[in-house]
Amino acid sequence: DNPQAAAQWALSQSDPEVRNDAIGSIARSMAGDSPEEAARWAQNISDPEAQAEALRGTASGWVREDPTAAMDWALSIEDSATSSQATRSALSTWAREDPYSASDYVINMEAGVEKDSAAATLTQNLVRQDPEMALLWAESITDPNLQRETLGPITNNWMNKNPKEATNWIQSSSLSEETKQALLTPRNP
């Protein structure tokens, strides 16, 4: 019931795994009640690993209350690696709960690394519930390596289940010839 006491307890744990799990849970809970307070708390944690966990937890908790504000905040975190992790955490949660609103947000992001990363996150979260939409998001990724990395597991699975359908989609897609060939080349497990 007392988030500050729980936070102090979590920060005092000597086992980093226990500490970070607790910090992430506390941050998610705090963000549900007061996202700005959770963000301030997370940003004031001195241990970088614990801080990153708290920032991810804050983003994940905040997105349930105000997805747009949570994403804007996560994208504004100064450390790019932590910002990317917090953004991925928030977007994953949002995509599971409301994939279409999450997609609308990503559509309006400025083109670049963050948008490509967001499109990859959407793809991974949408593949089971809306495979066609997931593939559209994967096609929109402009970084060829990230695009192949994102599409690889999806198309491999599809090739195992329905090779003709998968091959037809790959060949008729707007993917580069290099990406098409990479996806059509069988991989050894």
PDB file of C-alpha atoms in Angstrom:
ATOM      1  CA  ASP A   1       0.000   0.000   0.000  1.00  0.00           C
ATOM      2  CA  ASN A   2       2.957   2.321   0.511  1.00  0.00           C
ATOM      3  CA  PRO A   3       4.852   2.606  -2.782  1.00  0.00           C
ATOM      4  CA  GLN A   4       7.656   4.673  -1.266  1.00  0.00           C
ATOM      5  CA  ALA A   5       8.348   2.063   1.417  1.00  0.00           C
ATOM      6  CA  ALA A   6       8.203  -0.697  -1.189  1.00  0.00           C
ATOM      7  CA  ALA A   7      10.583   1.275  -3.405  1.00  0.00           C
ATOM      8  CA  GLN A   8      13.055   1.710  -0.548  1.00  0.00           C
ATOM      9  CA  TRP A   9      12.848  -2.015   0.205  1.00  0.00           C
ATOM     10  CA  ALA A  10      13.401  -2.899  -3.464  1.00  0.00           C
ATOM     11  CA  LEU A  11      16.386  -0.588  -3.785  1.00  0.00           C
ATOM     12  CA  SER A  12      17.953  -2.129  -0.667  1.00  0.00           C
ATOM     13  CA  GLN A  13      17.973  -5.677  -2.099  1.00  0.00           C
ATOM     14  CA  SER A  14      21.461  -7.050  -2.737  1.00  0.00           C
ATOM     15  CA  ASP A  15      20.410  -9.603  -5.367  1.00  0.00           C
ATOM     16  CA  PRO A  16      20.203  -7.580  -8.611  1.00  0.00           C
ATOM     17  CA  GLU A  17      17.556  -9.865 -10.132  1.00  0.00           C
ATOM     18  CA  VAL A  18      15.269  -9.584  -7.091  1.00  0.00           C
ATOM     19  CA  ARG A  19      15.915  -5.832  -6.895  1.00  0.00           C
ATOM     20  CA  ASN A  20      15.204  -5.191 -10.579  1.00  0.00           C
ATOM     21  CA  ASP A  21      12.081  -7.380 -10.691  1.00  0.00           C
ATOM     22  CA  ALA A  22      10.706  -5.575  -7.636  1.00  0.00           C
ATOM     23  CA  ILE A  23      11.610  -2.160  -9.012  1.00  0.00           C
ATOM     24  CA  GLY A  24       9.870  -2.899 -12.321  1.00  0.00           C
ATOM     25  CA  SER A  25       6.722  -4.081 -10.541  1.00  0.00           C
ATOM     26  CA  ILE A  26       6.686  -1.088  -8.206  1.00  0.00           C
ATOM     27  CA  ALA A  27       7.203   1.328 -11.101  1.00  0.00           C
ATOM     28  CA  ARG A  28       4.307  -0.244 -13.062  1.00  0.00           C
ATOM     29  CA  SER A  29       2.072   0.034 -10.016  1.00  0.00           C
ATOM     30  CA  MET A  30       3.128   3.613  -9.229  1.00  0.00           C
ATOM     31  CA  ALA A  31       2.600   4.644 -12.859  1.00  0.00           C
ATOM     32  CA  GLY A  32      -0.980   3.374 -12.697  1.00  0.00           C
ATOM     33  CA  ASP A  33      -1.695   5.823  -9.857  1.00  0.00           C
ATOM     34  CA  SER A  34       0.646   8.707 -10.653  1.00  0.00           C
ATOM     35  CA  PRO A  35       2.731   8.346 -13.799  1.00  0.00           C
ATOM     36  CA  GLU A  36       4.585  11.624 -13.345  1.00  0.00           C
ATOM     37  CA  GLU A  37       5.577  10.643  -9.800  1.00  0.00           C
ATOM     38  CA  ALA A  38       6.722   7.216 -11.023  1.00  0.00           C
ATOM     39  CA  ALA A  39       8.770   8.870 -13.783  1.00  0.00           C
ATOM     40  CA  ARG A  40      10.447  11.258 -11.318  1.00  0.00           C
ATOM     41  CA  TRP A  41      11.189   8.386  -8.952  1.00  0.00           C
ATOM     42  CA  ALA A  42      12.621   6.236 -11.750  1.00  0.00           C
ATOM     43  CA  GLN A  43      14.793   9.041 -13.102  1.00  0.00           C
ATOM     44  CA  ASN A  44      16.287   9.650  -9.649  1.00  0.00           C
ATOM     45  CA  ILE A  45      17.508   6.071  -9.148  1.00  0.00           C
ATOM     46  CA  SER A  46      21.302   6.184  -9.227  1.00  0.00           C
ATOM     47  CA  ASP A  47      22.013   2.565 -10.225  1.00  0.00           C
ATOM     48  CA  PRO A  48      21.798   2.482 -14.063  1.00  0.00           C
ATOM     49  CA  GLU A  49      20.436  -1.071 -14.284  1.00  0.00           C
ATOM     50  CA  ALA A  50      17.796  -0.450 -11.619  1.00  0.00           C
ATOM     51  CA  GLN A  51      16.920   2.885 -13.212  1.00  0.00           C
ATOM     52  CA  ALA A  52      16.441   1.285 -16.631  1.00  0.00           C
ATOM     53  CA  GLU A  53      14.124  -1.339 -15.096  1.00  0.00           C
ATOM     54  CA  ALA A  54      12.148   1.387 -13.313  1.00  0.00           C
ATOM     55  CA  LEU A  55      11.828   3.416 -16.512  1.00  0.00           C
ATOM     56  CA  ARG A  56      10.593   0.366 -18.451  1.00  0.00           C
ATOM     57  CA  GLY A  57       8.139  -0.429 -15.668  1.00  0.00           C
ATOM     58  CA  THR A  58       6.918   3.165 -15.595  1.00  0.00           C
ATOM     59  CA  ALA A  59       6.342   3.152 -19.348  1.00  0.00           C
ATOM     60  CA  SER A  60       4.487  -0.160 -19.184  1.00  0.00           C
ATOM     61  CA  GLY A  61       2.254   1.000 -16.324  1.00  0.00           C
ATOM     62  CA  TRP A  62       1.672   4.494 -17.712  1.00  0.00           C
ATOM     63  CA  VAL A  63       0.602   3.236 -21.146  1.00  0.00           C
ATOM     64  CA  ARG A  64      -2.440   1.582 -19.561  1.00  0.00           C
ATOM     65  CA  GLU A  65      -3.620   4.970 -18.248  1.00  0.00           C
ATOM     66  CA  ASP A  66      -2.570   7.356 -21.030  1.00  0.00           C
ATOM     67  CA  PRO A  67      -0.874   5.606 -23.946  1.00  0.00           C
ATOM     68  CA  THR A  68       0.034   8.715 -25.925  1.00  0.00           C
ATOM     69  CA  ALA A  69       1.593  10.474 -22.928  1.00  0.00           C
ATOM     70  CA  ALA A  70       3.476   7.298 -21.983  1.00  0.00           C
ATOM     71  CA  MET A  71       4.915   6.917 -25.481  1.00  0.00           C
ATOM     72  CA  ASP A  72       5.835  10.600 -25.711  1.00  0.00           C
ATOM     73  CA  TRP A  73       7.582  10.345 -22.346  1.00  0.00           C
ATOM     74  CA  ALA A  74       9.410   7.100 -23.223  1.00  0.00           C
ATOM     75  CA  LEU A  75      10.636   8.594 -26.490  1.00  0.00           C
ATOM     76  CA  SER A  76      11.942  11.648 -24.619  1.00  0.00           C
ATOM     77  CA  ILE A  77      14.221   9.702 -22.239  1.00  0.00           C
ATOM     78  CA  GLU A  78      17.735  11.028 -22.856  1.00  0.00           C
ATOM     79  CA  ASP A  79      19.633   7.747 -22.864  1.00  0.00           C
ATOM     80  CA  SER A  80      18.813   6.245 -26.268  1.00  0.00           C
ATOM     81  CA  ALA A  81      19.124   2.596 -25.180  1.00  0.00           C
ATOM     82  CA  THR A  82      16.854   3.146 -22.173  1.00  0.00           C
ATOM     83  CA  SER A  83      14.441   5.200 -24.279  1.00  0.00           C
ATOM     84  CA  SER A  84      14.283   2.395 -26.820  1.00  0.00           C
ATOM     85  CA  GLN A  85      13.626  -0.214 -24.112  1.00  0.00           C
ATOM     86  CA  ALA A  86      10.960   1.912 -22.408  1.00  0.00           C
ATOM     87  CA  THR A  87       9.301   2.673 -25.738  1.00  0.00           C
ATOM     88  CA  ARG A  88       9.303  -1.031 -26.691  1.00  0.00           C
ATOM     89  CA  SER A  89       7.847  -1.931 -23.274  1.00  0.00           C
ATOM     90  CA  ALA A  90       5.076   0.672 -23.535  1.00  0.00           C
ATOM     91  CA  LEU A  91       4.269  -0.123 -27.150  1.00  0.00           C
ATOM     92  CA  SER A  92       4.183  -3.881 -26.518  1.00  0.00           C
ATOM     93  CA  THR A  93       1.672  -3.394 -23.722  1.00  0.00           C
ATOM     94  CA  TRP A  94      -0.397  -0.974 -25.800  1.00  0.00           C
ATOM     95  CA  ALA A  95      -0.339  -3.231 -28.882  1.00  0.00           C
ATOM     96  CA  ARG A  96      -1.603  -6.185 -26.859  1.00  0.00           C
ATOM     97  CA  GLU A  97      -4.449  -4.131 -25.381  1.00  0.00           C
ATOM     98  CA  ASP A  98      -5.395  -1.905 -28.332  1.00  0.00           C
ATOM     99  CA  PRO A  99      -3.370  -2.673 -31.469  1.00  0.00           C
ATOM    100  CA  TYR A 100      -5.249  -0.251 -33.689  1.00  0.00           C
ATOM    101  CA  SER A 101      -4.686   2.794 -31.459  1.00  0.00           C
ATOM    102  CA  ALA A 102      -1.046   1.784 -31.054  1.00  0.00           C
ATOM    103  CA  SER A 103      -0.773   1.563 -34.838  1.00  0.00           C
ATOM    104  CA  ASP A 104      -2.314   5.013 -35.235  1.00  0.00           C
ATOM    105  CA  TYR A 105       0.328   6.429 -32.917  1.00  0.00           C
ATOM    106  CA  VAL A 106       3.182   4.789 -34.826  1.00  0.00           C
ATOM    107  CA  ILE A 107       1.788   5.938 -38.187  1.00  0.00           C
ATOM    108  CA  ASN A 108       2.174   9.517 -36.981  1.00  0.00           C
ATOM    109  CA  MET A 109       5.752   9.098 -35.720  1.00  0.00           C
ATOM    110  CA  GLU A 110       8.514  10.837 -37.627  1.00  0.00           C
ATOM    111  CA  ALA A 111      10.344   8.502 -40.011  1.00  0.00           C
ATOM    112  CA  GLY A 112      13.591   7.152 -38.640  1.00  0.00           C
ATOM    113  CA  VAL A 113      15.134   4.695 -36.210  1.00  0.00           C
ATOM    114  CA  GLU A 114      12.411   5.091 -33.547  1.00  0.00           C
ATOM    115  CA  LYS A 115       9.609   4.533 -36.048  1.00  0.00           C
ATOM    116  CA  ASP A 116      11.347   1.474 -37.509  1.00  0.00           C
ATOM    117  CA  SER A 117      11.845   0.065 -34.019  1.00  0.00           C
ATOM    118  CA  ALA A 118       8.201   0.785 -33.194  1.00  0.00           C
ATOM    119  CA  ALA A 119       7.078  -0.927 -36.418  1.00  0.00           C
ATOM    120  CA  ALA A 120       9.163  -3.998 -35.499  1.00  0.00           C
ATOM    121  CA  THR A 121       7.596  -4.041 -32.021  1.00  0.00           C
ATOM    122  CA  LEU A 122       4.095  -3.786 -33.516  1.00  0.00           C
ATOM    123  CA  THR A 123       4.885  -6.582 -35.966  1.00  0.00           C
ATOM    124  CA  GLN A 124       6.015  -8.898 -33.180  1.00  0.00           C
ATOM    125  CA  ASN A 125       2.952  -8.107 -31.071  1.00  0.00           C
ATOM    126  CA  LEU A 126       0.412  -8.323 -33.898  1.00  0.00           C
ATOM    127  CA  VAL A 127       1.591 -11.452 -35.694  1.00  0.00           C
ATOM    128  CA  ARG A 128      -0.750 -13.806 -33.804  1.00  0.00           C
ATOM    129  CA  GLN A 129      -3.872 -11.650 -33.676  1.00  0.00           C
ATOM    130  CA  ASP A 130      -3.642  -9.864 -37.041  1.00  0.00           C
ATOM    131  CA  PRO A 131      -0.953 -11.408 -39.282  1.00  0.00           C
ATOM    132  CA  GLU A 132      -1.833  -9.264 -42.306  1.00  0.00           C
ATOM    133  CA  MET A 133      -1.446  -6.065 -40.326  1.00  0.00           C
ATOM    134  CA  ALA A 134       1.792  -7.390 -38.825  1.00  0.00           C
ATOM    135  CA  LEU A 135       3.199  -8.016 -42.291  1.00  0.00           C
ATOM    136  CA  LEU A 136       2.209  -4.516 -43.423  1.00  0.00           C
ATOM    137  CA  TRP A 137       4.092  -3.068 -40.465  1.00  0.00           C
ATOM    138  CA  ALA A 138       7.118  -5.223 -41.225  1.00  0.00           C
ATOM    139  CA  GLU A 139       7.047  -4.034 -44.852  1.00  0.00           C
ATOM    140  CA  SER A 140       7.100  -0.422 -43.648  1.00  0.00           C
ATOM    141  CA  ILE A 141      10.449  -0.823 -41.842  1.00  0.00           C
ATOM    142  CA  THR A 142      13.046   1.174 -43.784  1.00  0.00           C
ATOM    143  CA  ASP A 143      16.167  -0.360 -42.201  1.00  0.00           C
ATOM    144  CA  PRO A 144      16.816  -3.467 -44.358  1.00  0.00           C
ATOM    145  CA  ASN A 145      18.586  -5.389 -41.565  1.00  0.00           C
ATOM    146  CA  LEU A 146      15.836  -4.714 -39.016  1.00  0.00           C
ATOM    147  CA  GLN A 147      13.226  -5.586 -41.631  1.00  0.00           C
ATOM    148  CA  ARG A 148      14.858  -8.963 -42.383  1.00  0.00           C
ATOM    149  CA  GLU A 149      15.379  -9.608 -38.641  1.00  0.00           C
ATOM    150  CA  THR A 150      11.695  -8.860 -37.982  1.00  0.00           C
ATOM    151  CA  LEU A 151      10.310 -10.797 -40.944  1.00  0.00           C
ATOM    152  CA  GLY A 152      12.647 -13.798 -40.719  1.00  0.00           C
ATOM    153  CA  PRO A 153      10.917 -15.701 -37.897  1.00  0.00           C
ATOM    154  CA  ILE A 154       7.472 -14.880 -39.287  1.00  0.00           C
ATOM    155  CA  THR A 155       8.212 -16.029 -42.820  1.00  0.00           C
ATOM    156  CA  ASN A 156      10.155 -19.111 -41.621  1.00  0.00           C
ATOM    157  CA  ASN A 157       7.142 -20.220 -39.600  1.00  0.00           C
ATOM    158  CA  TRP A 158       4.832 -19.434 -42.513  1.00  0.00           C
ATOM    159  CA  MET A 159       7.084 -21.351 -44.945  1.00  0.00           C
ATOM    160  CA  ASN A 160       6.860 -24.406 -42.685  1.00  0.00           C
ATOM    161  CA  LYS A 161       3.047 -24.219 -42.558  1.00  0.00           C
ATOM    162  CA  ASN A 162       2.155 -23.002 -46.028  1.00  0.00           C
ATOM    163  CA  PRO A 163       5.181 -22.552 -48.316  1.00  0.00           C
ATOM    164  CA  LYS A 164       3.190 -21.634 -51.421  1.00  0.00           C
ATOM    165  CA  GLU A 165       1.234 -18.857 -49.681  1.00  0.00           C
ATOM    166  CA  ALA A 166       4.368 -17.520 -47.974  1.00  0.00           C
ATOM    167  CA  THR A 167       6.368 -17.558 -51.211  1.00  0.00           C
ATOM    168  CA  ASN A 168       3.570 -15.770 -53.090  1.00  0.00           C
ATOM    169  CA  TRP A 169       3.352 -13.063 -50.419  1.00  0.00           C
ATOM    170  CA  ILE A 170       7.118 -12.525 -50.357  1.00  0.00           C
ATOM    171  CA  GLN A 171       7.374 -12.375 -54.151  1.00  0.00           C
ATOM    172  CA  SER A 172       4.455  -9.953 -54.524  1.00  0.00           C
ATOM    173  CA  SER A 173       5.474  -7.734 -51.590  1.00  0.00           C
ATOM    174  CA  SER A 174       7.146  -4.349 -51.852  1.00  0.00           C
ATOM    175  CA  LEU A 175      10.276  -5.725 -50.166  1.00  0.00           C
ATOM    176  CA  SER A 176      13.644  -5.185 -51.838  1.00  0.00           C
ATOM    177  CA  GLU A 177      14.911  -7.996 -54.054  1.00  0.00           C
ATOM    178  CA  GLU A 178      17.725  -8.609 -51.562  1.00  0.00           C
ATOM    179  CA  THR A 179      15.253  -9.006 -48.684  1.00  0.00           C
ATOM    180  CA  LYS A 180      12.985 -11.237 -50.780  1.00  0.00           C
ATOM    181  CA  GLN A 181      15.913 -13.524 -51.605  1.00  0.00           C
ATOM    182  CA  ALA A 182      17.051 -13.620 -47.970  1.00  0.00           C
ATOM    183  CA  LEU A 183      13.552 -14.612 -46.850  1.00  0.00           C
ATOM    184  CA  LEU A 184      13.159 -17.225 -49.589  1.00  0.00           C
ATOM    185  CA  THR A 185      16.532 -18.867 -48.928  1.00  0.00           C
ATOM    186  CA  PRO A 186      16.069 -21.840 -46.603  1.00  0.00           C
ATOM    187  CA  ARG A 187      17.920 -21.615 -43.301  1.00  0.00           C
ATOM    188  CA  ASN A 188      19.350 -24.545 -41.424  1.00  0.00           C
ATOM    189  CA  PRO A 189      18.052 -24.758 -37.837  1.00  0.00           C
TER     190      PRO A 189
END
